[in-house]
Amino acid sequence: MAHVSDLISTDIDQYLKNHENKSLLRFITCGSVDDGKSTLIGRLLYESKMLFEDQLAAVESDSKKFGTQGDDIDFALLVDGLAAEREQGITIDVAYRFFSTDRRKFIVADTPGHEQYTRNMVTGASTADVAILMVDARKGILTQTKRHSYLASLIGIRHVIVAINKMDLVDYSEKTYNQIVEDYTTFSKQLGIENITFIPMSAFKGDNITDPSPKMPWYRGTTLMGYLETVEIDDERMKSTPFRLPVQWVNRPNLDFRGFSGQISGGAVKPGDRIRVLPSGKESTVARIVTLDGDLEEGVAGQSVTITLEDEIDISRGDLLVEASEPAEVAKQFETTIIWMHEEPLLPGRTYLMKVGTKTVSATLTDIKYQVNVNTMEHMAAKKLELNGIGVCTISLDQAIAFDAYSNNQDTGGYILIDRLSNNTVGAGLLNFALRRSQNIVMQHVDVNKEARSTIKQQKPCILWLTGLSGAGKSTIANLVEKKLYSMGHHTYLLDGDNIRHGLNKDLGFTDGDRVENIRRISEIARLMVDAGLIVISAFISPFRSERDMARTMVEDGEFIEVHVNTPLNVAEDRDVKGLYKKARKGELKNFTGIDSPYEAPENPECRLDTTNVTPEECADKVIEYMQERGYI
């Protein structure tokens, strides 16, 4: 339903045309719990005539059952759709609502105020142009007010309205308003928000929402709706930035047409413009800008187009078309700010998929420089990021990407992190800048390569990765496998968990973070040994699937053989050769796999060994047989 307009009854075609051409503003409401966010949105929907009669009747009925405003309508119930929200009187999930006026269309996200729903707030803020920060006039600036202000500035929201709400409950006091303005102004100096507007209001009573309130004659600023209808939309600003188009699809309907489709994320482009393709660096000239409605003389930020070029050059999904005179940067190592959104913590050394624009690459967190305490803005040391944690980190990719700093272009500088196994989105990040070593360190070409080294050894190099519980028999089987391969004349090297911890990894403990780093280092060594043409035998508990998957991705397809030494916990514990299980059961050994630290068994290993009914010698023979059948030896 659209807002009421005289054109609906007099000239519906003109009304629809006007409505289609209106600009769209996305904004969020945020702030502490019970500051009136949902009430404000309900009031906006009501004032813009965006409610059907049955909706209004339903909210009147619900107000009597769930409402907090006595006999009056509780506008918050128009937005708080979850039963749990209505019962508790709080917002849990992000609620999106649409409304419009004669001048503009709006999409508003009502974000939760509780600290444990920070990730929900970030999700709602990621596409917003404006943040309405609600402040209860009775309470002033609270910890969550500061928290959401920091998040809004971090996400790159350039316009913040500090809505000093519930002025009716402080008798519309100018003194109260001025004190909150002073307190927030002092705090906000460290955030770098470009534009802050203060508006005293009462969302419940409707003061300064659409019309100036006669109860606050001392305030001569804009109303909330007046601000929302006139504020600059970020899309308008992005049209003046350098041209950027992430290629989403190579459009090839027939032999005579080849175009590159995507949404322009910055700047403008015209036929005849010189563009560069990144990361390859090849250049060409724009021939046409094609849309469903015909060719355009100019494409601008926010439009989805297909671009054809004068030259036939190699371009794929994930490449970035940029203005040749103002190209984006290309790098594979960055300083980045990460907002962690998963119950499992973010650990240095763990590998994730990074989706930036239309490109997906493999990313490894190499270091957490510090974590931000968003309540105090303090920088704290951290070895991992927990749910809702925000940290400044360094990250390394498996290939170079084209990017802009997030502060310059959110589309080419923002990304999400995806768990490689579950495919869940686990984090969101902002690229700050490329590390200098990313440009200074390059791979050196060598003439004697892996193929030459493996040919002279007459074997196919690979990693035999034995994984299983402590006491499963990994080291025993690995030792037998190497002896058999050695007797057959093959070149091998055995990496054993205990031996490695006596040297290279003696600085690491057994926390989840240290286990991840332990396997990362081993994986790097194993990769180098495979490059040397060796058959590498690795015997480690390696309890996490994500780290074994990381090790697999470091070598080429077919060079990683996962061998699951499948021994049940009770059998491994009965063996207890080193007495470790006994210590773990007594609480003398913390973070012991299978007792108080998990073991994630392989789901589809290349080779599975059952040591309950088969001798170690027979298990070793089975591994040798597998390698012979598949041409490794």
PDB file of N, CA and C in Angstrom, residues 395-429:
ATOM      1  N   ILE A 395      45.382 -10.433   7.323  1.00  0.00           N
ATOM      2  CA  ILE A 395      44.789 -11.565   6.616  1.00  0.00           C
ATOM      3  C   ILE A 395      45.545 -11.775   5.319  1.00  0.00           C
ATOM      4  N   SER A 396      45.701 -13.032   4.951  1.00  0.00           N
ATOM      5  CA  SER A 396      46.444 -13.384   3.742  1.00  0.00           C
ATOM      6  C   SER A 396      45.557 -14.219   2.833  1.00  0.00           C
ATOM      7  N   LEU A 397      45.591 -13.935   1.533  1.00  0.00           N
ATOM      8  CA  LEU A 397      44.761 -14.636   0.558  1.00  0.00           C
ATOM      9  C   LEU A 397      45.621 -15.553  -0.301  1.00  0.00           C
ATOM     10  N   ASP A 398      44.963 -16.528  -0.924  1.00  0.00           N
ATOM     11  CA  ASP A 398      45.710 -17.455  -1.782  1.00  0.00           C
ATOM     12  C   ASP A 398      45.967 -16.872  -3.163  1.00  0.00           C
ATOM     13  N   GLN A 399      45.351 -15.726  -3.465  1.00  0.00           N
ATOM     14  CA  GLN A 399      45.587 -15.043  -4.740  1.00  0.00           C
ATOM     15  C   GLN A 399      45.292 -13.563  -4.579  1.00  0.00           C
ATOM     16  N   ALA A 400      45.876 -12.764  -5.435  1.00  0.00           N
ATOM     17  CA  ALA A 400      45.686 -11.318  -5.345  1.00  0.00           C
ATOM     18  C   ALA A 400      44.287 -10.929  -5.812  1.00  0.00           C
ATOM     19  N   ILE A 401      43.730  -9.903  -5.189  1.00  0.00           N
ATOM     20  CA  ILE A 401      42.428  -9.372  -5.579  1.00  0.00           C
ATOM     21  C   ILE A 401      42.534  -7.872  -5.793  1.00  0.00           C
ATOM     22  N   ALA A 402      41.603  -7.343  -6.571  1.00  0.00           N
ATOM     23  CA  ALA A 402      41.492  -5.898  -6.737  1.00  0.00           C
ATOM     24  C   ALA A 402      40.560  -5.372  -5.655  1.00  0.00           C
ATOM     25  N   PHE A 403      40.911  -4.226  -5.060  1.00  0.00           N
ATOM     26  CA  PHE A 403      40.106  -3.716  -3.955  1.00  0.00           C
ATOM     27  C   PHE A 403      40.288  -2.209  -3.812  1.00  0.00           C
ATOM     28  N   ASP A 404      39.357  -1.595  -3.099  1.00  0.00           N
ATOM     29  CA  ASP A 404      39.501  -0.238  -2.591  1.00  0.00           C
ATOM     30  C   ASP A 404      39.385  -0.307  -1.082  1.00  0.00           C
ATOM     31  N   ALA A 405      39.973   0.643  -0.391  1.00  0.00           N
ATOM     32  CA  ALA A 405      39.760   0.713   1.048  1.00  0.00           C
ATOM     33  C   ALA A 405      38.269   0.871   1.317  1.00  0.00           C
ATOM     34  N   TYR A 406      37.782   0.213   2.356  1.00  0.00           N
ATOM     35  CA  TYR A 406      36.346   0.229   2.645  1.00  0.00           C
ATOM     36  C   TYR A 406      35.833   1.653   2.816  1.00  0.00           C
ATOM     37  N   SER A 407      36.660   2.538   3.358  1.00  0.00           N
ATOM     38  CA  SER A 407      36.239   3.918   3.569  1.00  0.00           C
ATOM     39  C   SER A 407      35.959   4.642   2.257  1.00  0.00           C
ATOM     40  N   ASN A 408      36.536   4.131   1.154  1.00  0.00           N
ATOM     41  CA  ASN A 408      36.330   4.757  -0.160  1.00  0.00           C
ATOM     42  C   ASN A 408      35.215   4.093  -0.956  1.00  0.00           C
ATOM     43  N   ASN A 409      35.066   2.779  -0.808  1.00  0.00           N
ATOM     44  CA  ASN A 409      34.037   2.063  -1.556  1.00  0.00           C
ATOM     45  C   ASN A 409      33.657   0.804  -0.777  1.00  0.00           C
ATOM     46  N   GLN A 410      32.458   0.774  -0.253  1.00  0.00           N
ATOM     47  CA  GLN A 410      32.041  -0.340   0.583  1.00  0.00           C
ATOM     48  C   GLN A 410      31.883  -1.631  -0.213  1.00  0.00           C
ATOM     49  N   ASP A 411      31.524  -1.523  -1.479  1.00  0.00           N
ATOM     50  CA  ASP A 411      31.317  -2.725  -2.288  1.00  0.00           C
ATOM     51  C   ASP A 411      32.630  -3.425  -2.623  1.00  0.00           C
ATOM     52  N   THR A 412      33.673  -2.659  -2.922  1.00  0.00           N
ATOM     53  CA  THR A 412      34.954  -3.263  -3.292  1.00  0.00           C
ATOM     54  C   THR A 412      35.914  -3.367  -2.112  1.00  0.00           C
ATOM     55  N   GLY A 413      35.491  -2.882  -0.946  1.00  0.00           N
ATOM     56  CA  GLY A 413      36.334  -2.964   0.240  1.00  0.00           C
ATOM     57  C   GLY A 413      35.726  -3.754   1.374  1.00  0.00           C
ATOM     58  N   GLY A 414      34.507  -4.241   1.189  1.00  0.00           N
ATOM     59  CA  GLY A 414      33.855  -5.048   2.215  1.00  0.00           C
ATOM     60  C   GLY A 414      33.757  -6.492   1.773  1.00  0.00           C
ATOM     61  N   TYR A 415      33.703  -7.391   2.749  1.00  0.00           N
ATOM     62  CA  TYR A 415      33.650  -8.815   2.408  1.00  0.00           C
ATOM     63  C   TYR A 415      32.967  -9.589   3.525  1.00  0.00           C
ATOM     64  N   ILE A 416      32.666 -10.854   3.254  1.00  0.00           N
ATOM     65  CA  ILE A 416      32.192 -11.770   4.286  1.00  0.00           C
ATOM     66  C   ILE A 416      33.121 -12.976   4.323  1.00  0.00           C
ATOM     67  N   LEU A 417      33.208 -13.603   5.489  1.00  0.00           N
ATOM     68  CA  LEU A 417      33.968 -14.828   5.660  1.00  0.00           C
ATOM     69  C   LEU A 417      32.999 -15.989   5.775  1.00  0.00           C
ATOM     70  N   ILE A 418      33.308 -17.094   5.084  1.00  0.00           N
ATOM     71  CA  ILE A 418      32.422 -18.256   5.011  1.00  0.00           C
ATOM     72  C   ILE A 418      33.179 -19.483   5.490  1.00  0.00           C
ATOM     73  N   ASP A 419      32.560 -20.260   6.360  1.00  0.00           N
ATOM     74  CA  ASP A 419      33.161 -21.509   6.813  1.00  0.00           C
ATOM     75  C   ASP A 419      33.237 -22.483   5.645  1.00  0.00           C
ATOM     76  N   ARG A 420      34.403 -23.070   5.449  1.00  0.00           N
ATOM     77  CA  ARG A 420      34.628 -23.916   4.272  1.00  0.00           C
ATOM     78  C   ARG A 420      33.781 -25.188   4.308  1.00  0.00           C
ATOM     79  N   LEU A 421      33.454 -25.678   5.506  1.00  0.00           N
ATOM     80  CA  LEU A 421      32.749 -26.946   5.614  1.00  0.00           C
ATOM     81  C   LEU A 421      31.234 -26.769   5.685  1.00  0.00           C
ATOM     82  N   SER A 422      30.778 -25.871   6.547  1.00  0.00           N
ATOM     83  CA  SER A 422      29.334 -25.685   6.714  1.00  0.00           C
ATOM     84  C   SER A 422      28.729 -24.709   5.716  1.00  0.00           C
ATOM     85  N   ASN A 423      29.558 -23.889   5.091  1.00  0.00           N
ATOM     86  CA  ASN A 423      29.125 -22.847   4.157  1.00  0.00           C
ATOM     87  C   ASN A 423      28.340 -21.741   4.850  1.00  0.00           C
ATOM     88  N   ASN A 424      28.463 -21.651   6.173  1.00  0.00           N
ATOM     89  CA  ASN A 424      27.807 -20.585   6.927  1.00  0.00           C
ATOM     90  C   ASN A 424      28.641 -19.309   6.868  1.00  0.00           C
ATOM     91  N   THR A 425      27.971 -18.167   6.816  1.00  0.00           N
ATOM     92  CA  THR A 425      28.663 -16.891   6.948  1.00  0.00           C
ATOM     93  C   THR A 425      29.033 -16.700   8.413  1.00  0.00           C
ATOM     94  N   VAL A 426      30.319 -16.543   8.693  1.00  0.00           N
ATOM     95  CA  VAL A 426      30.783 -16.498  10.084  1.00  0.00           C
ATOM     96  C   VAL A 426      31.356 -15.139  10.471  1.00  0.00           C
ATOM     97  N   GLY A 427      31.584 -14.268   9.501  1.00  0.00           N
ATOM     98  CA  GLY A 427      32.147 -12.971   9.830  1.00  0.00           C
ATOM     99  C   GLY A 427      31.988 -11.985   8.689  1.00  0.00           C
ATOM    100  N   ALA A 428      32.109 -10.705   9.032  1.00  0.00           N
ATOM    101  CA  ALA A 428      32.106  -9.640   8.025  1.00  0.00           C
ATOM    102  C   ALA A 428      33.347  -8.800   8.246  1.00  0.00           C
ATOM    103  N   GLY A 429      33.905  -8.280   7.153  1.00  0.00           N
ATOM    104  CA  GLY A 429      35.163  -7.558   7.285  1.00  0.00           C
ATOM    105  C   GLY A 429      35.252  -6.336   6.403  1.00  0.00           C
TER     106      GLY A 429
END
